[in-house]
Amino acid sequence: MALILASASPRRRDFLKQMGISFRVCPARGEEKIQPGWHPEEIASHLAKQKAWEVAARHPKDTVIGADTIVVLGSEVLGKPKDKEQAARMLSMLSGKTHQVMTGVWVITGGKGYGFVQKTEVKFYHLTGLEIKRYVDTGESMDKAGAYGIQGMGMALVEGIKGDYTNVVGLPVARLLRLLRELGQL
């Protein structure tokens, strides 16, 4: 029995490596499907669950971890930007405000699924148009929910956080490790 990460995220991979966990990477390939009107927690949980079950169907004897991170401002979900203009709009929306980062995590083992959603509050400094342009021009915002990465140059945008830092990066490590231990997978 192997542990499989159903994600191509280098940040999630790095976290598991840092914790000394042996695992394989097998990213989910399916289209992310959500229903209109879902609460942000439902979206994060559903997307993680969808990824985990898709990969578990191909590897039924293994334990699969699926995760999905979203950024939520008020009731609006900010995913990964499609282009630089959308990234700049997202950062303008987040400027001077507190938002939530939610990561849904699902572990599938023995044909059963176990999941949770971790939430962290993040407050941004007030950003000038030039600061936003310079950050977007780095390219760092393009593959990240909410158009920023707290672990990179985006750390200069963040005034403070309340909660789990690793969740903001994309994988709530401590809570995941506790779940894996409960399930006898560590």
PDB file of C-alpha atoms in Angstrom:
ATOM      1  CA  MET A   1       0.000   0.000   0.000  1.00  0.00           C
ATOM      2  CA  ALA A   2       1.378   3.378  -1.053  1.00  0.00           C
ATOM      3  CA  LEU A   3       0.512   6.957  -0.203  1.00  0.00           C
ATOM      4  CA  ILE A   4      -0.447   8.988  -3.294  1.00  0.00           C
ATOM      5  CA  LEU A   5      -0.745  12.755  -3.607  1.00  0.00           C
ATOM      6  CA  ALA A   6      -3.473  13.549  -6.167  1.00  0.00           C
ATOM      7  CA  SER A   7      -1.915  16.917  -6.982  1.00  0.00           C
ATOM      8  CA  ALA A   8       0.803  18.322  -9.200  1.00  0.00           C
ATOM      9  CA  SER A   9       1.392  21.230  -6.799  1.00  0.00           C
ATOM     10  CA  PRO A  10       5.106  21.592  -6.058  1.00  0.00           C
ATOM     11  CA  ARG A  11       4.224  23.295  -2.767  1.00  0.00           C
ATOM     12  CA  ARG A  12       2.183  20.309  -1.551  1.00  0.00           C
ATOM     13  CA  ARG A  13       4.931  17.925  -2.664  1.00  0.00           C
ATOM     14  CA  ASP A  14       7.559  19.965  -0.800  1.00  0.00           C
ATOM     15  CA  PHE A  15       5.543  19.957   2.420  1.00  0.00           C
ATOM     16  CA  LEU A  16       5.183  16.165   2.404  1.00  0.00           C
ATOM     17  CA  LYS A  17       8.893  15.752   1.633  1.00  0.00           C
ATOM     18  CA  GLN A  18       9.801  18.121   4.492  1.00  0.00           C
ATOM     19  CA  MET A  19       7.763  15.919   6.831  1.00  0.00           C
ATOM     20  CA  GLY A  20       9.722  12.836   5.718  1.00  0.00           C
ATOM     21  CA  ILE A  21       6.667  11.162   4.204  1.00  0.00           C
ATOM     22  CA  SER A  22       7.165   8.648   1.418  1.00  0.00           C
ATOM     23  CA  PHE A  23       4.612   9.171  -1.366  1.00  0.00           C
ATOM     24  CA  ARG A  24       3.994   9.155  -5.117  1.00  0.00           C
ATOM     25  CA  VAL A  25       2.446  11.914  -7.190  1.00  0.00           C
ATOM     26  CA  CYS A  26      -0.510  11.045  -9.418  1.00  0.00           C
ATOM     27  CA  PRO A  27      -2.418  14.223 -10.305  1.00  0.00           C
ATOM     28  CA  ALA A  28      -6.147  14.125 -10.945  1.00  0.00           C
ATOM     29  CA  ARG A  29      -6.983  14.755 -14.582  1.00  0.00           C
ATOM     30  CA  GLY A  30     -10.726  15.355 -14.459  1.00  0.00           C
ATOM     31  CA  GLU A  31     -12.576  18.619 -14.930  1.00  0.00           C
ATOM     32  CA  GLU A  32     -13.334  20.469 -11.708  1.00  0.00           C
ATOM     33  CA  LYS A  33     -17.124  20.605 -11.374  1.00  0.00           C
ATOM     34  CA  ILE A  34     -19.062  22.727  -8.890  1.00  0.00           C
ATOM     35  CA  GLN A  35     -22.706  23.690  -8.560  1.00  0.00           C
ATOM     36  CA  PRO A  36     -23.901  27.304  -8.571  1.00  0.00           C
ATOM     37  CA  GLY A  37     -24.919  28.512  -5.132  1.00  0.00           C
ATOM     38  CA  TRP A  38     -22.542  26.298  -3.170  1.00  0.00           C
ATOM     39  CA  HIS A  39     -20.973  27.800  -0.047  1.00  0.00           C
ATOM     40  CA  PRO A  40     -17.181  28.297  -0.374  1.00  0.00           C
ATOM     41  CA  GLU A  41     -16.505  25.509   2.176  1.00  0.00           C
ATOM     42  CA  GLU A  42     -18.570  23.127   0.052  1.00  0.00           C
ATOM     43  CA  ILE A  43     -16.576  24.110  -3.030  1.00  0.00           C
ATOM     44  CA  ALA A  44     -13.173  23.511  -1.390  1.00  0.00           C
ATOM     45  CA  SER A  45     -14.315  20.200   0.088  1.00  0.00           C
ATOM     46  CA  HIS A  46     -15.992  18.981  -3.085  1.00  0.00           C
ATOM     47  CA  LEU A  47     -13.026  19.766  -5.345  1.00  0.00           C
ATOM     48  CA  ALA A  48     -10.598  17.976  -3.004  1.00  0.00           C
ATOM     49  CA  LYS A  49     -12.964  15.014  -2.700  1.00  0.00           C
ATOM     50  CA  GLN A  50     -13.436  14.844  -6.480  1.00  0.00           C
ATOM     51  CA  LYS A  51      -9.660  14.752  -7.056  1.00  0.00           C
ATOM     52  CA  ALA A  52      -9.057  12.149  -4.348  1.00  0.00           C
ATOM     53  CA  TRP A  53     -11.810   9.777  -5.504  1.00  0.00           C
ATOM     54  CA  GLU A  54     -10.750  10.092  -9.156  1.00  0.00           C
ATOM     55  CA  VAL A  55      -7.201   8.975  -8.335  1.00  0.00           C
ATOM     56  CA  ALA A  56      -8.401   6.373  -5.785  1.00  0.00           C
ATOM     57  CA  ALA A  57     -10.483   4.746  -8.529  1.00  0.00           C
ATOM     58  CA  ARG A  58      -7.239   4.113 -10.448  1.00  0.00           C
ATOM     59  CA  HIS A  59      -5.340   3.012  -7.310  1.00  0.00           C
ATOM     60  CA  PRO A  60      -7.892   1.280  -5.043  1.00  0.00           C
ATOM     61  CA  LYS A  61      -5.318  -0.442  -2.814  1.00  0.00           C
ATOM     62  CA  ASP A  62      -3.479   2.783  -1.993  1.00  0.00           C
ATOM     63  CA  THR A  63      -4.188   5.769   0.247  1.00  0.00           C
ATOM     64  CA  VAL A  64      -4.873   8.937  -1.720  1.00  0.00           C
ATOM     65  CA  ILE A  65      -4.666  12.560  -0.576  1.00  0.00           C
ATOM     66  CA  GLY A  66      -6.617  15.163  -2.543  1.00  0.00           C
ATOM     67  CA  ALA A  67      -6.515  18.889  -1.803  1.00  0.00           C
ATOM     68  CA  ASP A  68      -7.885  22.091  -3.263  1.00  0.00           C
ATOM     69  CA  THR A  69      -7.287  25.653  -2.085  1.00  0.00           C
ATOM     70  CA  ILE A  70      -9.537  28.625  -2.724  1.00  0.00           C
ATOM     71  CA  VAL A  71      -9.435  32.275  -1.676  1.00  0.00           C
ATOM     72  CA  VAL A  72     -12.694  33.798  -0.449  1.00  0.00           C
ATOM     73  CA  LEU A  73     -13.430  37.520  -0.168  1.00  0.00           C
ATOM     74  CA  GLY A  74     -16.851  38.010   1.375  1.00  0.00           C
ATOM     75  CA  SER A  75     -18.872  35.435  -0.520  1.00  0.00           C
ATOM     76  CA  GLU A  76     -16.809  35.588  -3.717  1.00  0.00           C
ATOM     77  CA  VAL A  77     -14.475  32.709  -4.537  1.00  0.00           C
ATOM     78  CA  LEU A  78     -11.237  33.715  -6.230  1.00  0.00           C
ATOM     79  CA  GLY A  79      -9.603  30.863  -8.082  1.00  0.00           C
ATOM     80  CA  LYS A  80      -6.490  30.940 -10.237  1.00  0.00           C
ATOM     81  CA  PRO A  81      -6.416  33.930 -12.592  1.00  0.00           C
ATOM     82  CA  LYS A  82      -6.761  33.284 -16.317  1.00  0.00           C
ATOM     83  CA  ASP A  83      -4.516  36.192 -17.310  1.00  0.00           C
ATOM     84  CA  LYS A  84      -2.564  39.168 -15.939  1.00  0.00           C
ATOM     85  CA  GLU A  85      -5.585  41.454 -16.072  1.00  0.00           C
ATOM     86  CA  GLN A  86      -7.656  39.092 -13.952  1.00  0.00           C
ATOM     87  CA  ALA A  87      -4.740  38.686 -11.528  1.00  0.00           C
ATOM     88  CA  ALA A  88      -4.484  42.472 -11.141  1.00  0.00           C
ATOM     89  CA  ARG A  89      -8.256  42.709 -10.539  1.00  0.00           C
ATOM     90  CA  MET A  90      -8.096  40.032  -7.843  1.00  0.00           C
ATOM     91  CA  LEU A  91      -5.212  41.749  -6.066  1.00  0.00           C
ATOM     92  CA  SER A  92      -7.035  45.088  -6.245  1.00  0.00           C
ATOM     93  CA  MET A  93     -10.060  43.442  -4.641  1.00  0.00           C
ATOM     94  CA  LEU A  94      -7.902  41.996  -1.838  1.00  0.00           C
ATOM     95  CA  SER A  95      -6.008  45.262  -1.227  1.00  0.00           C
ATOM     96  CA  GLY A  96      -6.456  46.513   2.339  1.00  0.00           C
ATOM     97  CA  LYS A  97      -8.917  43.736   3.191  1.00  0.00           C
ATOM     98  CA  THR A  98      -9.070  40.516   5.153  1.00  0.00           C
ATOM     99  CA  HIS A  99      -9.992  37.374   3.227  1.00  0.00           C
ATOM    100  CA  GLN A 100     -10.110  33.660   3.952  1.00  0.00           C
ATOM    101  CA  VAL A 101      -8.024  30.901   2.462  1.00  0.00           C
ATOM    102  CA  MET A 102      -9.815  27.554   2.532  1.00  0.00           C
ATOM    103  CA  THR A 103      -8.213  24.249   1.712  1.00  0.00           C
ATOM    104  CA  GLY A 104     -10.329  21.165   1.341  1.00  0.00           C
ATOM    105  CA  VAL A 105      -8.473  17.923   2.072  1.00  0.00           C
ATOM    106  CA  TRP A 106      -9.734  14.392   1.468  1.00  0.00           C
ATOM    107  CA  VAL A 107      -7.990  11.130   2.266  1.00  0.00           C
ATOM    108  CA  ILE A 108      -9.302   7.962   0.634  1.00  0.00           C
ATOM    109  CA  THR A 109      -8.199   4.662   2.128  1.00  0.00           C
ATOM    110  CA  GLY A 110      -9.792   1.231   2.155  1.00  0.00           C
ATOM    111  CA  GLY A 111     -12.660   2.474   0.003  1.00  0.00           C
ATOM    112  CA  LYS A 112     -13.680   5.139   2.537  1.00  0.00           C
ATOM    113  CA  GLY A 113     -13.201   8.892   2.459  1.00  0.00           C
ATOM    114  CA  TYR A 114     -12.313  11.286   5.263  1.00  0.00           C
ATOM    115  CA  GLY A 115     -12.184  15.018   4.778  1.00  0.00           C
ATOM    116  CA  PHE A 116     -11.996  18.459   6.318  1.00  0.00           C
ATOM    117  CA  VAL A 117     -11.737  22.112   5.343  1.00  0.00           C
ATOM    118  CA  GLN A 118      -9.077  24.284   6.982  1.00  0.00           C
ATOM    119  CA  LYS A 119      -9.605  28.071   7.088  1.00  0.00           C
ATOM    120  CA  THR A 120      -7.063  30.840   7.614  1.00  0.00           C
ATOM    121  CA  GLU A 121      -7.652  34.598   7.624  1.00  0.00           C
ATOM    122  CA  VAL A 122      -5.212  36.745   5.641  1.00  0.00           C
ATOM    123  CA  LYS A 123      -5.053  40.549   5.749  1.00  0.00           C
ATOM    124  CA  PHE A 124      -3.460  42.452   2.872  1.00  0.00           C
ATOM    125  CA  TYR A 125      -1.767  45.827   3.065  1.00  0.00           C
ATOM    126  CA  HIS A 126      -3.304  48.597   0.966  1.00  0.00           C
ATOM    127  CA  LEU A 127      -1.626  48.089  -2.409  1.00  0.00           C
ATOM    128  CA  THR A 128      -0.841  50.730  -5.000  1.00  0.00           C
ATOM    129  CA  GLY A 129      -1.449  50.132  -8.674  1.00  0.00           C
ATOM    130  CA  LEU A 130       2.314  50.026  -9.196  1.00  0.00           C
ATOM    131  CA  GLU A 131       2.786  47.383  -6.465  1.00  0.00           C
ATOM    132  CA  ILE A 132       0.096  45.244  -8.056  1.00  0.00           C
ATOM    133  CA  LYS A 133       1.581  45.648 -11.552  1.00  0.00           C
ATOM    134  CA  ARG A 134       5.089  44.773 -10.359  1.00  0.00           C
ATOM    135  CA  TYR A 135       3.856  41.683  -8.551  1.00  0.00           C
ATOM    136  CA  VAL A 136       1.717  40.483 -11.469  1.00  0.00           C
ATOM    137  CA  ASP A 137       4.660  41.056 -13.831  1.00  0.00           C
ATOM    138  CA  THR A 138       6.722  38.520 -11.838  1.00  0.00           C
ATOM    139  CA  GLY A 139       4.379  35.798 -13.114  1.00  0.00           C
ATOM    140  CA  GLU A 140       4.094  34.359  -9.619  1.00  0.00           C
ATOM    141  CA  SER A 141       0.370  35.053  -9.360  1.00  0.00           C
ATOM    142  CA  MET A 142      -0.651  32.977 -12.371  1.00  0.00           C
ATOM    143  CA  ASP A 143      -0.922  29.510 -10.826  1.00  0.00           C
ATOM    144  CA  LYS A 144      -2.262  30.467  -7.422  1.00  0.00           C
ATOM    145  CA  ALA A 145      -5.747  30.941  -6.019  1.00  0.00           C
ATOM    146  CA  GLY A 146      -6.378  34.614  -5.318  1.00  0.00           C
ATOM    147  CA  ALA A 147      -3.434  35.535  -7.571  1.00  0.00           C
ATOM    148  CA  TYR A 148      -0.749  35.468  -4.872  1.00  0.00           C
ATOM    149  CA  GLY A 149       1.648  33.133  -3.112  1.00  0.00           C
ATOM    150  CA  ILE A 150       2.453  33.941   0.516  1.00  0.00           C
ATOM    151  CA  GLN A 151       5.569  31.741   0.328  1.00  0.00           C
ATOM    152  CA  GLY A 152       7.086  33.794  -2.502  1.00  0.00           C
ATOM    153  CA  MET A 153       7.270  37.460  -3.389  1.00  0.00           C
ATOM    154  CA  GLY A 154       3.597  37.709  -2.428  1.00  0.00           C
ATOM    155  CA  MET A 155       4.667  37.733   1.224  1.00  0.00           C
ATOM    156  CA  ALA A 156       5.255  41.494   0.770  1.00  0.00           C
ATOM    157  CA  LEU A 157       1.507  41.960   0.180  1.00  0.00           C
ATOM    158  CA  VAL A 158       0.438  40.343   3.461  1.00  0.00           C
ATOM    159  CA  GLU A 159       0.032  42.394   6.616  1.00  0.00           C
ATOM    160  CA  GLY A 160      -0.824  39.385   8.772  1.00  0.00           C
ATOM    161  CA  ILE A 161      -2.508  36.015   9.087  1.00  0.00           C
ATOM    162  CA  LYS A 162      -4.680  34.326  11.681  1.00  0.00           C
ATOM    163  CA  GLY A 163      -4.434  30.569  11.489  1.00  0.00           C
ATOM    164  CA  ASP A 164      -2.357  27.953   9.727  1.00  0.00           C
ATOM    165  CA  TYR A 165       0.377  29.353   7.455  1.00  0.00           C
ATOM    166  CA  THR A 166       0.782  26.034   5.602  1.00  0.00           C
ATOM    167  CA  ASN A 167      -2.911  26.203   4.723  1.00  0.00           C
ATOM    168  CA  VAL A 168      -2.325  29.520   2.933  1.00  0.00           C
ATOM    169  CA  VAL A 169       0.482  27.888   0.953  1.00  0.00           C
ATOM    170  CA  GLY A 170      -1.903  25.085  -0.049  1.00  0.00           C
ATOM    171  CA  LEU A 171      -1.824  22.169   2.400  1.00  0.00           C
ATOM    172  CA  PRO A 172      -2.692  22.289   6.122  1.00  0.00           C
ATOM    173  CA  VAL A 173       0.139  19.966   7.095  1.00  0.00           C
ATOM    174  CA  ALA A 174      -0.413  19.526  10.848  1.00  0.00           C
ATOM    175  CA  ARG A 175      -4.096  18.695  10.478  1.00  0.00           C
ATOM    176  CA  LEU A 176      -3.414  16.320   7.565  1.00  0.00           C
ATOM    177  CA  LEU A 177      -0.732  14.491   9.561  1.00  0.00           C
ATOM    178  CA  ARG A 178      -3.146  14.051  12.470  1.00  0.00           C
ATOM    179  CA  LEU A 179      -5.774  12.585  10.145  1.00  0.00           C
ATOM    180  CA  LEU A 180      -3.249  10.215   8.536  1.00  0.00           C
ATOM    181  CA  ARG A 181      -2.146   9.040  12.011  1.00  0.00           C
ATOM    182  CA  GLU A 182      -5.784   8.478  13.066  1.00  0.00           C
ATOM    183  CA  LEU A 183      -6.266   6.355   9.958  1.00  0.00           C
ATOM    184  CA  GLY A 184      -3.114   4.334  10.673  1.00  0.00           C
ATOM    185  CA  GLN A 185      -1.349   5.636   7.576  1.00  0.00           C
ATOM    186  CA  LEU A 186       1.704   7.092   9.379  1.00  0.00           C
TER     187      LEU A 186
END
